[in-house]
Coordinates of N, CA and C in Angstrom, one line a residue:
X1 N 73.8 24.4 88.4 CA 72.7 24.6 89.4 C 73.1 25.8 90.3
X2 N 72.1 26.6 90.7 CA 72.3 27.7 91.5 C 72.7 27.3 92.9
X3 N 73.7 28.0 93.5 CA 74.1 27.6 94.8 C 73.3 28.3 95.9
X4 N 73.2 27.6 97.0 CA 72.5 28.2 98.1 C 73.3 29.4 98.6
X5 N 72.6 30.5 98.9 CA 73.3 31.7 99.4 C 72.5 32.2 100.6
X6 N 73.3 32.8 101.5 CA 72.6 33.5 102.7 C 73.6 34.4 103.3
X7 N 73.1 35.4 104.0 CA 74.0 36.4 104.6 C 74.9 35.7 105.7
X8 N 75.9 36.4 106.1 CA 76.8 35.9 107.1 C 76.1 35.8 108.5
X9 N 75.2 36.7 108.7 CA 74.5 36.8 110.0 C 73.0 37.1 109.7
X10 N 72.2 36.6 110.6 CA 70.8 37.0 110.5 C 70.6 38.3 111.1
X11 N 69.5 39.0 110.8 CA 69.2 40.3 111.5 C 69.2 40.1 113.0
X12 N 69.9 41.0 113.7 CA 70.0 40.9 115.1 C 68.9 41.7 115.9
X13 N 68.2 42.6 115.1 CA 67.2 43.4 115.7 C 66.0 42.5 116.2
X14 N 65.6 42.7 117.4 CA 64.5 41.8 117.9 C 63.1 42.3 117.5
X15 N 63.0 43.5 116.8 CA 61.7 43.9 116.3 C 61.3 43.0 115.1
X16 N 60.0 43.2 114.8 CA 59.4 42.4 113.7 C 60.1 42.8 112.4
X17 N 60.2 41.8 111.5 CA 60.7 42.1 110.2 C 59.7 41.7 109.1
X18 N 59.7 42.4 108.0 CA 58.6 42.3 107.0 C 59.2 41.3 105.9
X19 N 58.6 40.2 105.8 CA 59.1 39.1 104.9 C 58.1 38.7 103.8
X20 N 58.7 38.2 102.8 CA 57.9 37.5 101.7 C 58.8 36.5 101.0
X21 N 58.1 35.5 100.4 CA 58.8 34.4 99.6 C 58.6 34.7 98.2
X22 N 59.6 34.6 97.4 CA 59.5 34.8 95.9 C 60.5 34.0 95.1
X23 N 60.5 34.3 93.8 CA 61.4 33.7 92.9 C 62.2 34.8 92.2
X24 N 63.5 34.8 92.3 CA 64.3 35.8 91.6 C 64.5 35.4 90.2
X25 N 64.3 36.4 89.3 CA 64.4 36.1 87.8 C 65.9 35.9 87.4
X26 N 66.1 35.0 86.4 CA 67.5 34.8 86.0 C 67.9 35.9 85.0
X27 N 69.1 35.8 84.5 CA 69.6 36.9 83.6 C 68.8 37.0 82.3
X28 N 68.4 35.9 81.7 CA 67.7 36.0 80.5 C 66.3 36.6 80.7
X29 N 65.7 36.3 81.8 CA 64.4 36.9 82.1 C 64.6 38.4 82.4
X30 N 65.6 38.8 83.1 CA 65.9 40.2 83.3 C 66.0 40.9 82.0
X31 N 66.7 40.3 81.1 CA 66.9 41.0 79.8 C 65.6 41.2 79.0
X32 N 64.8 40.1 79.1 CA 63.5 40.2 78.4 C 62.6 41.3 79.1
X33 N 62.6 41.4 80.4 CA 61.8 42.4 81.1 C 62.4 43.8 80.8
X34 N 63.7 43.9 80.7 CA 64.2 45.2 80.3 C 63.6 45.7 78.9
X35 N 63.5 44.7 78.0 CA 62.9 45.1 76.7 C 61.5 45.5 76.8
X36 N 60.7 44.9 77.7 CA 59.3 45.3 77.9 C 59.3 46.6 78.5
X37 N 60.1 47.0 79.4 CA 60.1 48.3 80.0 C 60.5 49.3 79.0
X38 N 61.4 49.1 78.1 CA 61.8 50.0 77.1 C 60.6 50.3 76.1
X39 N 59.9 49.2 75.7 CA 58.7 49.3 74.9 C 57.6 50.1 75.6
X40 N 57.4 49.9 76.8 CA 56.4 50.6 77.6 C 56.7 52.1 77.6
X41 N 58.0 52.4 77.9 CA 58.3 53.8 77.9 C 58.1 54.5 76.6
X42 N 58.3 53.8 75.5 CA 58.1 54.4 74.2 C 56.6 54.6 73.9
X43 N 55.8 53.9 74.5 CA 54.3 54.0 74.3 C 53.7 55.1 75.1
X44 N 54.4 55.5 76.1 CA 53.9 56.6 76.9 C 53.5 56.1 78.3
X45 N 54.0 56.8 79.3 CA 53.7 56.4 80.7 C 53.4 57.7 81.5
X46 N 52.9 57.5 82.7 CA 52.7 58.7 83.6 C 54.1 59.4 83.8
X47 N 54.1 60.7 84.2 CA 55.3 61.5 84.3 C 56.2 61.0 85.4
X48 N 55.5 60.6 86.5 CA 56.3 60.1 87.7 C 56.2 58.6 87.8
X49 N 57.1 57.9 87.3 CA 57.1 56.5 87.3 C 58.4 56.0 88.0
X50 N 58.2 55.0 88.9 CA 59.4 54.5 89.6 C 59.6 53.1 89.1
X51 N 60.7 52.9 88.3 CA 61.0 51.6 87.7 C 61.6 50.7 88.8
X52 N 61.2 49.4 88.7 CA 61.7 48.5 89.7 C 63.1 48.0 89.3
X53 N 64.1 48.1 90.2 CA 65.5 47.7 89.8 C 65.6 46.2 89.6
X54 N 66.7 45.7 89.0 CA 66.9 44.3 88.9 C 66.9 43.6 90.2
X55 N 67.6 44.2 91.2 CA 67.6 43.5 92.5 C 66.3 43.4 93.2
X56 N 65.4 44.2 92.8 CA 64.1 44.2 93.5 C 63.0 43.4 92.7
X57 N 63.3 43.0 91.4 CA 62.3 42.2 90.7 C 62.2 40.8 91.2
X58 N 61.0 40.3 91.3 CA 60.8 39.0 91.8 C 59.3 38.6 91.5
X59 N 59.1 37.3 91.6 CA 57.7 36.8 91.5 C 57.3 36.3 92.9
X60 N 56.3 37.0 93.4 CA 55.9 36.7 94.8 C 55.1 35.4 94.9
X61 N 55.5 34.5 95.8 CA 54.8 33.3 96.1 C 53.9 33.3 97.4
X62 N 54.4 34.0 98.4 CA 53.7 34.1 99.6 C 54.2 35.4 100.4
X63 N 53.3 36.2 100.9 CA 53.6 37.3 101.7 C 53.4 37.0 103.2
X64 N 54.5 37.0 103.9 CA 54.5 36.7 105.3 C 54.2 37.9 106.2
X65 N 54.5 39.0 105.7 CA 54.2 40.3 106.5 C 55.2 40.4 107.7
X66 N 54.7 41.2 108.7 CA 55.5 41.5 109.9 C 55.7 40.2 110.7
X67 N 57.0 39.8 110.8 CA 57.3 38.5 111.4 C 58.3 38.5 112.5
X68 N 58.2 37.8 113.5 CA 59.1 37.7 114.6 C 60.4 37.0 114.1
X69 N 61.6 37.6 114.3 CA 62.8 36.9 113.8 C 63.0 35.6 114.4
X70 N 62.4 35.3 115.5 CA 62.5 33.9 116.1 C 62.0 32.9 115.2
X71 N 61.1 33.3 114.3 CA 60.6 32.3 113.3 C 61.4 32.0 112.1
X72 N 62.5 32.7 112.0 CA 63.4 32.5 110.8 C 63.8 31.1 110.6
X73 N 64.3 30.5 111.7 CA 64.8 29.1 111.5 C 63.7 28.1 111.0
X74 N 62.5 28.3 111.5 CA 61.4 27.5 111.1 C 61.1 27.7 109.6
X75 N 61.1 29.0 109.2 CA 60.8 29.4 107.9 C 61.9 28.8 106.9
X76 N 63.1 28.9 107.3 CA 64.2 28.4 106.5 C 64.2 26.9 106.3
X77 N 63.9 26.2 107.4 CA 63.8 24.8 107.3 C 62.6 24.3 106.4
X78 N 61.5 25.0 106.5 CA 60.4 24.7 105.7 C 60.7 24.9 104.2
X79 N 61.3 26.1 103.9 CA 61.7 26.4 102.6 C 62.7 25.4 102.0
X80 N 63.6 24.9 102.8 CA 64.6 23.9 102.4 C 63.9 22.6 102.0
X81 N 62.8 22.3 102.7 CA 62.1 21.1 102.4 C 61.3 21.2 101.1
X82 N 60.7 22.4 100.9 CA 59.9 22.7 99.7 C 60.9 22.7 98.5
X83 N 62.0 23.4 98.6 CA 62.9 23.5 97.5 C 63.5 22.1 97.1
X84 N 63.8 21.3 98.1 CA 64.4 20.0 97.8 C 63.4 19.0 97.1
X85 N 62.1 19.3 97.3 CA 61.1 18.5 96.7 C 60.4 19.0 95.4
X86 N 60.9 20.3 95.0 CA 60.3 20.9 93.9 C 61.3 21.1 92.7
X87 N 60.9 20.6 91.5 CA 61.8 20.7 90.4 C 61.8 22.2 89.8
X88 N 62.8 22.5 89.1 CA 62.8 23.8 88.4 C 61.6 23.9 87.5
X89 N 61.0 25.1 87.3 CA 59.8 25.3 86.6 C 60.1 26.2 85.4
X90 N 59.2 26.1 84.4 CA 59.1 27.0 83.3 C 57.9 27.8 83.5
X91 N 58.0 29.1 83.3 CA 56.8 30.0 83.3 C 56.7 30.8 82.0
X92 N 55.5 31.1 81.6 CA 55.3 31.8 80.3 C 54.7 33.2 80.6
X93 N 55.5 34.2 80.2 CA 55.1 35.6 80.3 C 54.2 35.9 79.1
X94 N 53.0 36.3 79.3 CA 52.1 36.5 78.1 C 51.7 37.9 77.9
X95 N 51.9 38.8 78.9 CA 51.4 40.2 78.7 C 52.0 41.1 79.8
X96 N 52.2 42.3 79.4 CA 52.6 43.3 80.4 C 51.5 44.4 80.4
X97 N 51.0 44.8 81.5 CA 49.9 45.7 81.6 C 49.7 46.3 83.0
X98 N 48.9 47.3 83.2 CA 48.6 47.8 84.5 C 48.0 46.6 85.3
X99 N 48.4 46.5 86.6 CA 48.2 45.3 87.4 C 47.8 45.7 88.8
X100 N 46.7 45.0 89.4 CA 46.0 43.9 88.9 C 44.8 44.2 88.1
X101 N 44.6 45.5 87.8 CA 43.4 46.0 87.0 C 43.8 47.2 86.2
X102 N 42.9 47.6 85.3 CA 43.2 48.8 84.5 C 43.3 50.0 85.5
X103 N 44.2 50.9 85.1 CA 44.5 52.2 85.9 C 45.0 51.9 87.3
X104 N 45.7 50.7 87.5 CA 46.2 50.4 88.7 C 47.6 51.2 88.9
X105 N 48.1 51.1 90.2 CA 49.3 51.8 90.5 C 50.6 51.0 90.1
X106 N 50.4 49.8 89.6 CA 51.5 48.9 89.2 C 51.4 48.6 87.7
X107 N 52.6 48.5 87.1 CA 52.7 47.9 85.8 C 53.5 46.6 85.8
X108 N 53.0 45.5 85.4 CA 53.6 44.2 85.6 C 53.6 43.3 84.4
X109 N 54.5 42.4 84.3 CA 54.5 41.3 83.3 C 53.9 40.1 84.0
X110 N 52.7 39.7 83.4 CA 52.0 38.6 84.0 C 52.3 37.2 83.3
X111 N 52.3 36.2 84.1 CA 52.6 34.8 83.6 C 51.3 34.1 83.6
X112 N 51.2 33.1 82.7 CA 50.1 32.1 82.8 C 50.3 31.3 84.1
X113 N 49.2 31.0 84.8 CA 49.3 30.1 85.9 C 49.5 28.7 85.4
X114 N 50.2 27.9 86.1 CA 50.4 26.5 85.8 C 50.2 25.6 87.0
X115 N 49.9 24.3 86.8 CA 49.7 23.4 88.0 C 51.0 23.4 88.9
X116 N 52.2 23.3 88.2 CA 53.4 23.2 89.1 C 53.6 24.5 89.8
X117 N 53.5 25.7 89.2 CA 53.6 26.9 89.9 C 52.6 27.1 91.0
X118 N 51.4 26.7 90.7 CA 50.3 26.8 91.7 C 50.6 26.0 92.9
X119 N 51.2 24.7 92.7 CA 51.6 23.9 93.8 C 52.7 24.5 94.7
X120 N 53.6 25.1 94.0 CA 54.7 25.8 94.7 C 54.2 27.0 95.6
X121 N 53.3 27.7 95.0 CA 52.6 28.8 95.7 C 51.9 28.3 97.0
X122 N 51.1 27.2 96.8 CA 50.4 26.7 97.9 C 51.3 26.1 99.0
X123 N 52.4 25.5 98.6 CA 53.4 24.9 99.6 C 54.0 26.1 100.4
X124 N 54.3 27.2 99.8 CA 54.8 28.4 100.5 C 53.8 29.0 101.4
X125 N 52.6 29.0 101.0 CA 51.5 29.5 101.8 C 51.3 28.6 103.0
X126 N 51.4 27.3 102.8 CA 51.1 26.3 103.9 C 52.1 26.5 105.1
X127 N 53.4 26.9 104.8 CA 54.4 27.0 105.8 C 54.0 28.1 106.8
X128 N 53.1 29.0 106.4 CA 52.7 30.1 107.2 C 52.0 29.6 108.5
X129 N 51.3 28.5 108.4 CA 50.6 27.9 109.5 C 51.6 27.6 110.6
X130 N 52.8 27.2 110.3 CA 53.8 26.8 111.3 C 54.3 28.0 112.1
X131 N 54.1 29.2 111.6 CA 54.5 30.4 112.4 C 53.2 31.2 112.9
X132 N 52.1 30.5 112.8 CA 50.9 31.1 113.3 C 50.3 32.2 112.4
X133 N 50.5 32.1 111.1 CA 49.9 33.1 110.2 C 48.9 32.5 109.3
X134 N 47.9 33.3 108.9 CA 46.9 32.8 107.9 C 47.3 33.3 106.5
X135 N 47.4 32.4 105.6 CA 47.7 32.8 104.2 C 46.7 33.7 103.6
X136 N 47.1 34.6 102.7 CA 46.2 35.4 101.9 C 45.3 34.6 101.1
X137 N 44.0 35.1 100.9 CA 43.1 34.3 100.2 C 42.9 34.8 98.8
X138 N 43.5 35.8 98.4 CA 43.3 36.4 97.1 C 43.9 35.4 96.0
X139 N 43.3 35.5 94.8 CA 43.7 34.6 93.7 C 45.1 34.8 93.3
X140 N 45.9 33.7 93.1 CA 47.2 33.8 92.7 C 47.4 34.1 91.3
X141 N 48.0 35.3 91.0 CA 48.3 35.7 89.6 C 49.8 36.0 89.5
X142 N 50.6 35.0 89.1 CA 52.0 35.2 89.1 C 52.4 36.4 88.1
X143 N 53.4 37.2 88.6 CA 53.8 38.4 87.8 C 55.1 38.9 88.3
X144 N 55.8 39.7 87.5 CA 56.9 40.5 87.9 C 56.5 41.9 87.8
X145 N 56.5 42.7 88.9 CA 56.2 44.1 88.9 C 57.4 44.8 88.2
X146 N 57.1 45.7 87.3 CA 58.1 46.4 86.6 C 58.2 47.9 86.9
X147 N 57.1 48.5 87.3 CA 57.1 49.9 87.6 C 55.9 50.2 88.5
X148 N 56.0 51.4 89.2 CA 54.9 51.8 90.0 C 54.7 53.4 89.8
X149 N 53.4 53.8 89.9 CA 53.1 55.2 89.8 C 52.0 55.5 90.7
X150 N 52.1 56.6 91.5 CA 51.0 56.9 92.4 C 49.8 57.4 91.6
X151 N 50.0 58.0 90.4 CA 48.9 58.5 89.6 C 48.2 57.4 88.8
X152 N 48.8 56.2 88.9 CA 48.2 55.1 88.2 C 48.5 55.0 86.7
X153 N 48.4 53.8 86.1 CA 48.7 53.7 84.7 C 47.4 53.6 83.8
X154 N 47.2 54.5 83.0 CA 46.1 54.5 82.0 C 46.7 54.1 80.6
X155 N 48.0 54.2 80.5 CA 48.8 53.8 79.3 C 50.0 53.1 79.8
X156 N 50.6 52.2 79.0 CA 50.3 51.9 77.6 C 49.2 50.8 77.6
X157 N 48.7 50.6 76.4 CA 47.8 49.4 76.2 C 48.6 48.1 76.5
X158 N 47.9 47.1 76.9 CA 48.6 45.8 77.2 C 49.6 45.5 76.1
X159 N 50.8 45.1 76.5 CA 51.9 44.7 75.6 C 51.9 43.2 75.5
X160 N 51.5 42.5 74.4 CA 51.5 41.1 74.3 C 53.0 40.6 74.4
X161 N 53.1 39.4 75.0 CA 54.5 38.8 75.1 C 54.3 37.3 74.9
X162 N 55.4 36.7 74.6 CA 55.5 35.2 74.5 C 57.0 34.8 74.8
X163 N 57.2 34.7 76.1 CA 58.5 34.4 76.6 C 58.4 33.3 77.7
X164 N 59.3 32.3 77.6 CA 59.3 31.3 78.6 C 60.5 31.5 79.5
X165 N 60.2 31.7 80.8 CA 61.3 32.0 81.7 C 61.6 30.7 82.6
X166 N 62.8 30.6 83.1 CA 63.2 29.6 84.0 C 62.9 30.1 85.4
X167 N 62.2 29.3 86.2 CA 61.9 29.6 87.6 C 62.6 28.5 88.5
X168 N 63.8 28.8 89.0 CA 64.6 27.7 89.5 C 65.0 27.9 91.0
X169 N 64.3 28.9 91.7 CA 64.8 29.1 93.1 C 63.7 29.5 94.0
X170 N 63.9 29.4 95.2 CA 63.0 30.0 96.3 C 63.9 31.0 97.0
X171 N 63.4 32.2 97.1 CA 64.2 33.3 97.8 C 63.3 33.9 99.0
X172 N 63.9 34.0 100.1 CA 63.2 34.6 101.3 C 63.7 36.1 101.3
X173 N 62.8 37.1 101.2 CA 63.2 38.5 101.1 C 62.7 39.2 102.4
X174 N 63.5 40.2 102.7 CA 63.1 41.1 103.8 C 62.8 42.5 103.0
X175 N 61.7 43.0 103.3 CA 61.3 44.3 102.8 C 61.8 45.4 103.7
X176 N 62.5 46.4 103.2 CA 63.1 47.5 104.0 C 62.5 48.8 103.4
X177 N 62.0 49.6 104.3 CA 61.4 50.9 103.9 C 62.5 51.8 103.6
X178 N 62.4 52.6 102.5 CA 63.4 53.6 102.1 C 62.6 54.8 101.4
X179 N 63.2 56.0 101.4 CA 62.6 57.2 100.8 C 62.2 57.0 99.4
X180 N 63.0 56.2 98.7 CA 62.7 56.0 97.2 C 61.8 54.8 97.0
X181 N 61.3 54.2 98.0 CA 60.5 53.0 97.9 C 61.1 51.8 98.6
X182 N 60.3 50.8 98.8 CA 60.8 49.6 99.6 C 61.9 49.0 98.7
X183 N 62.9 48.5 99.5 CA 64.1 47.8 99.0 C 64.0 46.4 99.5
X184 N 64.4 45.4 98.7 CA 64.2 44.0 99.1 C 65.6 43.4 99.2
X185 N 65.8 42.8 100.4 CA 67.0 42.2 100.7 C 66.9 40.7 100.8
X186 N 67.6 40.0 100.0 CA 67.6 38.5 100.0 C 68.2 38.0 101.3
X187 N 67.5 37.2 102.1 CA 68.0 36.6 103.3 C 68.4 35.1 103.0
X188 N 67.8 34.5 102.0 CA 68.1 33.1 101.8 C 67.7 32.8 100.4
X189 N 68.5 32.1 99.6 CA 68.1 31.7 98.2 C 68.4 30.2 98.1
X190 N 67.5 29.4 97.7 CA 67.6 27.9 97.6 C 67.3 27.5 96.2
X191 N 68.0 26.6 95.6 CA 67.7 26.1 94.3 C 66.6 25.1 94.4
X192 N 65.7 25.2 93.4 CA 64.7 24.1 93.3 C 65.4 22.9 92.6
X193 N 65.4 21.8 93.4 CA 66.2 20.7 92.9 C 65.5 19.3 93.1
X194 N 64.1 19.4 93.1 CA 63.4 18.1 93.2 C 63.3 17.4 91.8
X195 N 62.9 16.1 91.8 CA 62.8 15.4 90.6 C 61.6 15.8 89.8
X196 N 61.6 15.7 88.5 CA 60.5 16.0 87.7 C 59.4 15.1 88.0
X197 N 58.1 15.6 87.9 CA 56.9 14.7 88.1 C 55.9 15.1 87.1
X198 N 56.1 14.6 85.8 CA 55.3 15.0 84.7 C 53.9 14.4 84.9
X199 N 53.8 13.2 85.5 CA 52.5 12.6 85.7 C 51.6 13.5 86.6
X200 N 52.2 14.0 87.7 CA 51.4 14.9 88.6 C 50.9 16.1 87.9
X201 N 51.8 16.7 87.0 CA 51.4 17.9 86.2 C 50.3 17.6 85.3
X202 N 50.3 16.5 84.7 CA 49.2 16.1 83.7 C 47.9 15.9 84.3
X203 N 47.9 15.5 85.6 CA 46.7 15.2 86.3 C 46.1 16.4 87.1
X204 N 47.0 17.4 87.2 CA 46.5 18.6 88.0 C 45.5 19.4 87.3

């Protein structure tokens, strides 16, 4: 089971910090995504492509945005409750393509939505009310971003995939601006350790 990890100290800056909640991919998923990136490169991509590093790859569950550091304790406690009540999940990557639409600035590996993953997404969005934030209303489309390009992706054609990945953690990230693009720092990682509830999945 993945161990809980967190930094030695919280950020001491009193200014707002940019946060989001996601799932960090495991080693097998990283290896599969590396293969997708390799195939995409062979099919032809824009000249200026910024590949997403292993440490920056994630599946976003909820975007918190600019947040007062005073809310960190509330967020962490809420995430601990969600993680302890949520079992590890399986997700199915079915395609890699420009995201969220053709000729978009991102290239991503998209997963099929599932009842269990949707419940986890909604639980993470719900905690936003505790810190006075309204969740985003856009449709949840789980994905791992693999590359970005300011000129947009017109190629390659969608790459079909059939890979089942393990989604077994909740990670709170801080987004840090950098010249080469945003870098994501993990502030807290919690294992999903709830009991399986197959009946709930079948009725969802």
